[in-house]
Short mmCIF file of C-alpha atoms in Angstrom, two decimals:
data_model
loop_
_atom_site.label_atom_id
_atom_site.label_comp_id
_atom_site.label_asym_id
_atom_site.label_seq_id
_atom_site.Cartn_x
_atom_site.Cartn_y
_atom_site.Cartn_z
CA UNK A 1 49.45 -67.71 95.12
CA UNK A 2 53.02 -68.97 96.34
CA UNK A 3 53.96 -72.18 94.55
CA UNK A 4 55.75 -74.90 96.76
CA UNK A 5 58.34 -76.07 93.91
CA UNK A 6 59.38 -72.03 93.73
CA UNK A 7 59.41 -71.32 97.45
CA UNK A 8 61.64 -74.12 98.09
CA UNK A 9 63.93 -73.29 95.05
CA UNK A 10 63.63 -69.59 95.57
CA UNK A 11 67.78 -68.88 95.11
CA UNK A 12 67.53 -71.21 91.73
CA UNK A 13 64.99 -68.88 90.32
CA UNK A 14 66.29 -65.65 91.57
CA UNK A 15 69.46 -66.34 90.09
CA UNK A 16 68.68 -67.40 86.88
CA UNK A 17 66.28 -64.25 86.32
CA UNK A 18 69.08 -61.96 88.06
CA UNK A 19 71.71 -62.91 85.14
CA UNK A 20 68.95 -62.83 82.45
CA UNK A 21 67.70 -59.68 82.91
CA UNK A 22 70.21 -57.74 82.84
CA UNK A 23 68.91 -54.50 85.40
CA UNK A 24 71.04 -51.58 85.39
CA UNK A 25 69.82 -51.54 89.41
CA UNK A 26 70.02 -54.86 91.81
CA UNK A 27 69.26 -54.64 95.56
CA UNK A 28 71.18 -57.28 97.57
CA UNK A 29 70.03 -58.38 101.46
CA UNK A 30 68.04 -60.11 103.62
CA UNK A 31 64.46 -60.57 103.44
CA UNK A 32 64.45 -57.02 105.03
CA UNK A 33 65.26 -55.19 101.80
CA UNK A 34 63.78 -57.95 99.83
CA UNK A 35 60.23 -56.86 101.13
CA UNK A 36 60.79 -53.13 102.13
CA UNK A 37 62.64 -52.54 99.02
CA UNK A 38 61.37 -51.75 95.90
CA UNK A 39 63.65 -52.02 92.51
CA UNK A 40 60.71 -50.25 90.53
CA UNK A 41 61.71 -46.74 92.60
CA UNK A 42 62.10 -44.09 89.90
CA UNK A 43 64.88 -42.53 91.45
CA UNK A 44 66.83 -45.90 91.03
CA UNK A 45 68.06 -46.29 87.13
CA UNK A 46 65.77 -48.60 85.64
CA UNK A 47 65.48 -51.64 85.02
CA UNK A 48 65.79 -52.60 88.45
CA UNK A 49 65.89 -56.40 90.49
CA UNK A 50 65.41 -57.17 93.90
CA UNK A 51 68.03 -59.92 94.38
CA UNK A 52 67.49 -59.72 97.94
CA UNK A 53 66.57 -63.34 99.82
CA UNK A 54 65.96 -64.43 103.47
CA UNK A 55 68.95 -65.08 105.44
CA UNK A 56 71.42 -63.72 102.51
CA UNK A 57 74.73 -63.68 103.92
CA UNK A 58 77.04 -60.79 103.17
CA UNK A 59 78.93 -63.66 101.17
CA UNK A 60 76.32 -64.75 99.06
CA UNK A 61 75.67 -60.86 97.97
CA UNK A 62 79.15 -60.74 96.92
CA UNK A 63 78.89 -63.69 95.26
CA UNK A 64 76.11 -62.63 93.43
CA UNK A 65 77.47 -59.78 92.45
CA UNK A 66 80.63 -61.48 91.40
CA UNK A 67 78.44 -62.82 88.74
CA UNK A 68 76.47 -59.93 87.71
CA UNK A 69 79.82 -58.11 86.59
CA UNK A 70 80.69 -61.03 84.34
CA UNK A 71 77.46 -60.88 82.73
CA UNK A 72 77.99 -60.37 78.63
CA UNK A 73 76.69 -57.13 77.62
CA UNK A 74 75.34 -55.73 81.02
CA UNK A 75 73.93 -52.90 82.14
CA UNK A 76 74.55 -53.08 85.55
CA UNK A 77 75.49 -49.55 87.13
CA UNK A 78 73.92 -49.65 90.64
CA UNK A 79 73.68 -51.59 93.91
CA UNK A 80 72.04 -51.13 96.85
CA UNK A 81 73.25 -53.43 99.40
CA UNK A 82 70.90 -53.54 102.78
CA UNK A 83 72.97 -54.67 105.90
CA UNK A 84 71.49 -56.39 108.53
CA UNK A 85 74.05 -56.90 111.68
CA UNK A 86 72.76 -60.61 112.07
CA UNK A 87 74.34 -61.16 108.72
CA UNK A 88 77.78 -60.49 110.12
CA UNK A 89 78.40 -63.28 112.38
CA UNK A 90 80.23 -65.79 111.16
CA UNK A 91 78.40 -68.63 113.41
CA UNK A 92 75.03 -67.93 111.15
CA UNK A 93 74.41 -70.73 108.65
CA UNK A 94 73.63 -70.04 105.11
CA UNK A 95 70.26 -71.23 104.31
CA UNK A 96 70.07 -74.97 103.04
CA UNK A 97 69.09 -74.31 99.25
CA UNK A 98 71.74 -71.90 98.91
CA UNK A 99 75.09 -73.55 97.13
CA UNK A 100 78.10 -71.89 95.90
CA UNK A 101 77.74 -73.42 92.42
CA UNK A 102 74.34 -71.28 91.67
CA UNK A 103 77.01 -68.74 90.81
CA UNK A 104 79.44 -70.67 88.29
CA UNK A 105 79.38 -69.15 84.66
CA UNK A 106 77.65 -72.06 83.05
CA UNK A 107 75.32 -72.36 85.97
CA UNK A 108 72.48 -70.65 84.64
CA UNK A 109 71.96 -73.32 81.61
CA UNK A 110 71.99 -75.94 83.90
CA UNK A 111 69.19 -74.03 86.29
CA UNK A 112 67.28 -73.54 83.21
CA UNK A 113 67.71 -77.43 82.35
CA UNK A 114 66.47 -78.45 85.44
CA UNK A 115 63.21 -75.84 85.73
CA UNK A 116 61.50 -79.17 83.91
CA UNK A 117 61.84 -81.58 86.88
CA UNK A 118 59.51 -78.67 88.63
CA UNK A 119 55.77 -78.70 88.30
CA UNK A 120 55.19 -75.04 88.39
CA UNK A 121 55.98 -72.87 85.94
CA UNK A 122 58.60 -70.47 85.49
CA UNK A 123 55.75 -67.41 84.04
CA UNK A 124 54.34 -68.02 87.86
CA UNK A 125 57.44 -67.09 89.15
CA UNK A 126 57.61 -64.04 87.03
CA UNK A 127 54.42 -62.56 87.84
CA UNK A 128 55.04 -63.30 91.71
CA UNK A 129 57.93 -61.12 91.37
CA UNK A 130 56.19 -58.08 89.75
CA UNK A 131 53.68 -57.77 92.08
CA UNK A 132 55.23 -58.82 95.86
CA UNK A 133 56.35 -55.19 96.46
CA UNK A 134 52.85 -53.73 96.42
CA UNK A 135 50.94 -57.09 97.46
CA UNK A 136 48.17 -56.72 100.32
CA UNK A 137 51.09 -58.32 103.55
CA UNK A 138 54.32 -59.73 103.91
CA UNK A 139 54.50 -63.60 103.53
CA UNK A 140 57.38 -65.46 105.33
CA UNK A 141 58.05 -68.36 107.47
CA UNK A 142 57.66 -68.63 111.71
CA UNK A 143 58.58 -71.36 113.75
CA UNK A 144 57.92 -73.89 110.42
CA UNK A 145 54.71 -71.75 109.67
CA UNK A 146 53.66 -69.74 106.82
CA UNK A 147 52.71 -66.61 107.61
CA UNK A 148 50.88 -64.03 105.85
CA UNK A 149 51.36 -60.83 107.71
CA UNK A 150 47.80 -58.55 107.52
CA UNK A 151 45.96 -62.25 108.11
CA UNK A 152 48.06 -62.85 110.84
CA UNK A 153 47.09 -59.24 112.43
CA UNK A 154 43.26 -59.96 111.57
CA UNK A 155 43.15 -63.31 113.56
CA UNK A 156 45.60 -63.63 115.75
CA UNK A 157 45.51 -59.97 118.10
CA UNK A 158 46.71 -57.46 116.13
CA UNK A 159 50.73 -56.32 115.36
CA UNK A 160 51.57 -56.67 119.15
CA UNK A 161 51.21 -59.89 118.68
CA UNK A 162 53.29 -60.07 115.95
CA UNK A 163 56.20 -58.55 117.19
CA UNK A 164 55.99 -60.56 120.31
CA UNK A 165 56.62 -63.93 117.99
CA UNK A 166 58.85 -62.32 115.88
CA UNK A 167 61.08 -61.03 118.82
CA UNK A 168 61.34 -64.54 120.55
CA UNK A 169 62.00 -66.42 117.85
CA UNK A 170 65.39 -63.47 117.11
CA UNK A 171 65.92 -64.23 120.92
CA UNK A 172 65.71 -68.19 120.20
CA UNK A 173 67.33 -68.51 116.44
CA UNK A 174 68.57 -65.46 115.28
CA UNK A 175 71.02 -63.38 117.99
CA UNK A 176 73.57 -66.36 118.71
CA UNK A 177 71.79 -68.71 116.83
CA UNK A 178 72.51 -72.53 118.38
CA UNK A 179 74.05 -74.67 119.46
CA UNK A 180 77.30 -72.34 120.02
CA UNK A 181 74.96 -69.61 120.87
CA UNK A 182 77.98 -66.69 120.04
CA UNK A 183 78.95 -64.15 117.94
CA UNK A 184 82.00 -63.40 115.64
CA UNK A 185 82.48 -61.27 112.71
CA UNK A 186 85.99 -63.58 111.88
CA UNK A 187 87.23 -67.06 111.57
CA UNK A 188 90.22 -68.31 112.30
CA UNK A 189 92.15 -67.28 109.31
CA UNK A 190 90.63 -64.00 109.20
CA UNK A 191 87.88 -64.37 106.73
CA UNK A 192 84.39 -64.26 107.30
CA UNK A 193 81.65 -61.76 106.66
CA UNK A 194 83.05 -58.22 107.44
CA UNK A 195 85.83 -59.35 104.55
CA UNK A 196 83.27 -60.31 102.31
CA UNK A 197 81.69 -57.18 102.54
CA UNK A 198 85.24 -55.87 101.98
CA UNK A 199 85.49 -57.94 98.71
CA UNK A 200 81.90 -56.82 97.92
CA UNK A 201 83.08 -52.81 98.16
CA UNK A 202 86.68 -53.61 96.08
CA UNK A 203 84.39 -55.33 93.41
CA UNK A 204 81.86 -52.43 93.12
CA UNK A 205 85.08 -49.77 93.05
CA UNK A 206 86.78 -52.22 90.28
CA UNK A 207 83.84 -52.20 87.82
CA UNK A 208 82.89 -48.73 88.00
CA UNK A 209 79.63 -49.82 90.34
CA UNK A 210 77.68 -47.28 92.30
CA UNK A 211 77.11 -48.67 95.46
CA UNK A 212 74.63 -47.50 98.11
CA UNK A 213 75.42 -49.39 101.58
CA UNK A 214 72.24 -49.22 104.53
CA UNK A 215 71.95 -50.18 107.50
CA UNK A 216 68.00 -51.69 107.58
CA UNK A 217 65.41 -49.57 109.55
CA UNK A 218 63.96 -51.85 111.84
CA UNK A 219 61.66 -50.82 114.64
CA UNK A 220 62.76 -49.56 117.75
CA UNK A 221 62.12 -52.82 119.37
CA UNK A 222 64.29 -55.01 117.42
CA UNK A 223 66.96 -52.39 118.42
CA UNK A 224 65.48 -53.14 122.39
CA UNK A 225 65.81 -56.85 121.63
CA UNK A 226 69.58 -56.89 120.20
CA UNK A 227 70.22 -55.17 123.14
CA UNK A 228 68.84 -57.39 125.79
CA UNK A 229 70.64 -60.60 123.73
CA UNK A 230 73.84 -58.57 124.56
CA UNK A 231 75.02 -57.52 121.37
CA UNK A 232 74.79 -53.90 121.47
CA UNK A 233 78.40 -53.30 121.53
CA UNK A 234 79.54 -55.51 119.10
CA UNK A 235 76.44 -53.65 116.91
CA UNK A 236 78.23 -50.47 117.43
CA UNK A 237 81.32 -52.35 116.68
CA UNK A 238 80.08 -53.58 113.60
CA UNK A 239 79.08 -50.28 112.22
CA UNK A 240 82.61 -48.77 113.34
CA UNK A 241 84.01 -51.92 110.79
CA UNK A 242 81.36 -50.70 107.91
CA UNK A 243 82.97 -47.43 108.17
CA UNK A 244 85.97 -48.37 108.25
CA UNK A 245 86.45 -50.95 105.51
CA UNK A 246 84.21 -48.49 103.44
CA UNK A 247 87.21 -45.76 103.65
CA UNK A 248 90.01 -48.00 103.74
CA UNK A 249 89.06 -49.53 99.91
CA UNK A 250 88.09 -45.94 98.78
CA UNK A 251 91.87 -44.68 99.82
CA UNK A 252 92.98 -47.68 97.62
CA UNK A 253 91.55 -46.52 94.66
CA UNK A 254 91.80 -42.71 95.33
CA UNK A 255 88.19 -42.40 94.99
CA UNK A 256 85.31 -41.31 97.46
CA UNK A 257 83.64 -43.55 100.10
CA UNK A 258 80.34 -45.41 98.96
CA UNK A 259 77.72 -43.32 100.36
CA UNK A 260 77.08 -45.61 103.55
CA UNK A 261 73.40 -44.51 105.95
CA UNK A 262 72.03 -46.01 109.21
CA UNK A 263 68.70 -45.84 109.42
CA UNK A 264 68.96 -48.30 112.61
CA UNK A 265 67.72 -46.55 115.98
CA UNK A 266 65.88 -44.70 117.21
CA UNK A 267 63.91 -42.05 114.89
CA UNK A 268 60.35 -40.71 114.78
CA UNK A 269 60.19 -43.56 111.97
CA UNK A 270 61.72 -46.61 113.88
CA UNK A 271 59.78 -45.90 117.66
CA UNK A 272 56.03 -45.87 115.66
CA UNK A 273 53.49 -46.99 118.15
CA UNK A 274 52.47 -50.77 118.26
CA UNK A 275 48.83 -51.07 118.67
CA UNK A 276 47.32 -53.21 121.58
CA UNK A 277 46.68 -56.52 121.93
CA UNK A 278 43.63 -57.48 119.67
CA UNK A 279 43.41 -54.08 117.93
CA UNK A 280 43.14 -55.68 114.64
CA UNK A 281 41.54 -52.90 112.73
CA UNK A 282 44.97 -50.91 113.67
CA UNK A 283 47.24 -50.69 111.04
CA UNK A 284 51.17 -50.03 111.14
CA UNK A 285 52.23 -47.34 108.49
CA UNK A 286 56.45 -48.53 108.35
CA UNK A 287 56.37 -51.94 109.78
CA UNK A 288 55.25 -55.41 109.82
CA UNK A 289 57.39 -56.11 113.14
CA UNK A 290 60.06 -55.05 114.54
CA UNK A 291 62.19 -56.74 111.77
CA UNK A 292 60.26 -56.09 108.37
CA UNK A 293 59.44 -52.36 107.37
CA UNK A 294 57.27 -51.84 104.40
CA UNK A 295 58.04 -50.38 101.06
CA UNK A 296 56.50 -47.28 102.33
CA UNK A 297 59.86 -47.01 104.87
CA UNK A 298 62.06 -48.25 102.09
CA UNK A 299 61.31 -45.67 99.39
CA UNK A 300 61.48 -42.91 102.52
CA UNK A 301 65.32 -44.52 102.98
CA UNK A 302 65.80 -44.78 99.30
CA UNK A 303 64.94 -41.20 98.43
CA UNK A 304 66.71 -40.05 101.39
CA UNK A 305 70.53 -41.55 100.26
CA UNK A 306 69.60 -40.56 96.20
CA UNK A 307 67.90 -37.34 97.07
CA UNK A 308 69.25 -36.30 100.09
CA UNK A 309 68.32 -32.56 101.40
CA UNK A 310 66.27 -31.94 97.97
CA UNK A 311 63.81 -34.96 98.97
CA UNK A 312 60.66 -34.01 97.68
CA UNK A 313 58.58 -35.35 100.80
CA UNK A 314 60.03 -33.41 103.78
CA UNK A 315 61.53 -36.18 105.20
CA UNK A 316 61.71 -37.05 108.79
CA UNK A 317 64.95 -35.21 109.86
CA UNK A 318 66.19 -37.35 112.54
CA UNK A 319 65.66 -40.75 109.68
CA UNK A 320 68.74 -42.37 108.22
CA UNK A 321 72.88 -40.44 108.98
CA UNK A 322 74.79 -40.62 106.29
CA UNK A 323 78.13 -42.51 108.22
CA UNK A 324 81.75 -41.54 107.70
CA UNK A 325 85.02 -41.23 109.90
CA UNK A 326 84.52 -37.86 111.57
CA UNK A 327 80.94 -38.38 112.45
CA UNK A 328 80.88 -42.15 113.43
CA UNK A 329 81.80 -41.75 117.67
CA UNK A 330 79.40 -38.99 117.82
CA UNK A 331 76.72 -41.05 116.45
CA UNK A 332 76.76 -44.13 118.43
CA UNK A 333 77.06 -41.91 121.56
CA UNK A 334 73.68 -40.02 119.83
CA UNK A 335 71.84 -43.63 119.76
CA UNK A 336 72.39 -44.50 122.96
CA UNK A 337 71.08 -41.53 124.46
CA UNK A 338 67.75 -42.18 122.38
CA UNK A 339 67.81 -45.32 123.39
CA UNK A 340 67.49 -43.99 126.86
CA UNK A 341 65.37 -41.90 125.81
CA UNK A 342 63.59 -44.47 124.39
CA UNK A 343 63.79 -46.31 127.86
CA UNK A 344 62.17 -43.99 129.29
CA UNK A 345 59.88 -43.18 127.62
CA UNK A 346 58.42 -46.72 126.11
CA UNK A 347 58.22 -48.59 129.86
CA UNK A 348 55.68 -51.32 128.39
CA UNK A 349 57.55 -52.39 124.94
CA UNK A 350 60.75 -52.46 126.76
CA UNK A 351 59.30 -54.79 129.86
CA UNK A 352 57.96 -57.07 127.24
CA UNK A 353 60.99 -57.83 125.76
CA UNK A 354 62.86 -58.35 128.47
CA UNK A 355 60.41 -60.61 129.89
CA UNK A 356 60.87 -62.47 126.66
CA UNK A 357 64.45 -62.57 127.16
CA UNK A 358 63.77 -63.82 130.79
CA UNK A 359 61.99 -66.74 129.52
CA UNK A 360 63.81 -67.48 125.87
CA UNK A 361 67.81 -66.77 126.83
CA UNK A 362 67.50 -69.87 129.78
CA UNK A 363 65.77 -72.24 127.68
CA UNK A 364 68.56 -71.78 125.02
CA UNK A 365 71.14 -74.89 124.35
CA UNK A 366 74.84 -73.94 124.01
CA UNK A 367 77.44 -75.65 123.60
CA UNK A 368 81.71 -74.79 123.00
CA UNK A 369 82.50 -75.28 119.35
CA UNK A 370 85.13 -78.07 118.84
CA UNK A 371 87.32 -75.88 116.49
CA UNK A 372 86.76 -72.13 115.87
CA UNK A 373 84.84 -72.27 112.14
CA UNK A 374 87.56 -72.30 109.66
CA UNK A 375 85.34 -71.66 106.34
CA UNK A 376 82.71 -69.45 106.55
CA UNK A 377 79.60 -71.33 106.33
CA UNK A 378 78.64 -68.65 103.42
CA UNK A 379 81.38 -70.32 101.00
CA UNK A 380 80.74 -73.90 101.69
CA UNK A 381 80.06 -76.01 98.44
#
């Protein structure tokens, strides 16, 4: 059972048991790879930490990894860093218990201080975090509700159902969230996330870090509902930056690119049927929605970027590319003929979400920003 005290103080806790613990693995993301992936995977060095939280910016990652290298005595030697493309706009506000101070040298003692003004207790929060990569559904929070995923399926009309909330409120919040309803990857001074993740890559290089960048495998339809927001080519965009930056800080240091994979798309994993409308004893096998994928997906991704042609499963072949320079154009133009494909093939999920769009996109309140944002909201204090 979730205690109030520790949902609402998740990034306290987190952080506190991040710098104590001292894992030799630490996954960094949004609540994507905080639920799909597992730090327990045994071809991850071990100990491992999911550091991953909803709505963590690309900024707070590198924060938190800014930490985790000046940690006395660690063993830190790997990082696998999920990247989710909503993370990259510079308009998205970091989420309102998140401060910059949680990551101060001294802050920890302080944290630890304060655990007394709470009334639950810090061995809860331990034994929440052993068990919420195996545990029975996904828990997060809709529209002000909590939501427990496989109860959600069981009463409310199965997954369809699910992913039809889950894509409106992307449509409403999420894909040019209000009230400036727009997108950037920079501010005015030429910050913003895509250098974070810049700092976040010169860090890893620095300190001998082996980093592992991927690009979250959502289902097909999230892919559908970026698209009908209008932000497929800044998506592609955004993965032509990853690749990029990724080369660009390896030429620095004469060393190889990070090992960088997309597992975005469209793939025999990503386009898995949604069951009907009130088919509740229909389960999903890879997703939640068309956001989350399970820890079944993530340990597929995982032991495809570790293990790579030697998998011991027989992978999927067409899930996760591993990105560089020379393959990047050819890609993207590969994507968007599945997503054609896709198109063509998938007449009812797309119609729904464009219907969606239909009736969330008008509804939407926008306004012109007074000043381009001059701080990332990721670095306020």
């Amino acid at each position: 059972m979730r205690k109030p005290a520790i949902t609402s103080n998740q990034r306290v806790f987190e952080t506190v048991r991040v710098m104590e613990g001292r894992p030799a693995t630490v996954i960094l993301g949004t609540s994507r790879s905080d639920r799909g992936l597992d730090p327990r995977n045994p071809l991850l060095p071990q100990p491992g930490f999911n550091a991953a939280l909803p709505s963590q910016t690309i900024g707070e990652s590198r924060l938190l990894l800014e930490a985790l290298v000046r940690v006395p005595e660690r063993r830190l030697t790997t990082v696998v860093l999920g990247l989710d493309f909503m993370m990259s706009n510079v308009y998205q506000e970091s989420p309102a218990d998140f401060v910059v101070d949680n990551f101060d040298a001294d802050r920890k003692w302080r944290l630890l201080f304060s655990i007394s003004a709470f009334t639950d207790s810090w061995k809860t929060l331990l034994q929440q975090h052993d068990s919420k990569y195996r545990q029975a559904g996904l828990e997060y929070r809709l529209d002000g509700m909590h939501i427990i995923a496989d109860d959600f399926v069981v009463s409310n009309g199965g997954h369809r159902k699910l992913f039809h909330w889950q894509e409106e409120a992307y449509l409403a919040k999420t894909y040019k969230p209000e009230p400036y309803c727009m997108h950037s990857f920079f501010n005015d001074i030429g910050g913003g996330p895509i250098e974070d993740l810049r700092h976040l890559i010169r860090i890893s290089h620095s300190h001998g870090i082996k980093l592992y960048l991927l690009i979250t495998p959502s289902h097909a339809r999230q892919w559908e509902t970026l698209r009908v927001a209008g932000l497929w080519g800044k998506f592609e965009i955004w993965k032509r930056l990853v690749v990029g930056i990724n080369e660009q800080e390896a030429r620095l240091v004469a060393k190889e690119p990070y090992p960088l994979w997309d597992f975005s798309g469209y793939s025999s994993i990503s386009t898995e049927a949604v069951p009907d409308i009130h088919e509740k004893s229909d389960r999903m096998t890879w997703y939640w929605e068309s956001s989350h994928f399970k820890p079944v997906a993530g340990d597929l991704a995982i032991e495809r970027m570790l293990a790579g042609d030697q998998n011991r499963h027989g992978l999927a072949a067409d899930f996760g590319v591993k990105l560089n320079a020379q393959n990047i154009e050819e890609h993207l133009r590969s994507v968007r003929q599945a997503q054609s494909t896709y198109r063509q093939t998938h007449i009812r999920d797309v119609t729904e979400i464009e219907l969606l769009a239909k009736k969330v996109l008008p509804m939407k309140r926008c306004k012109a920003p007074a000043a381009f944002p001059h701080r990332p909201h990721n670095l306020r204090r």
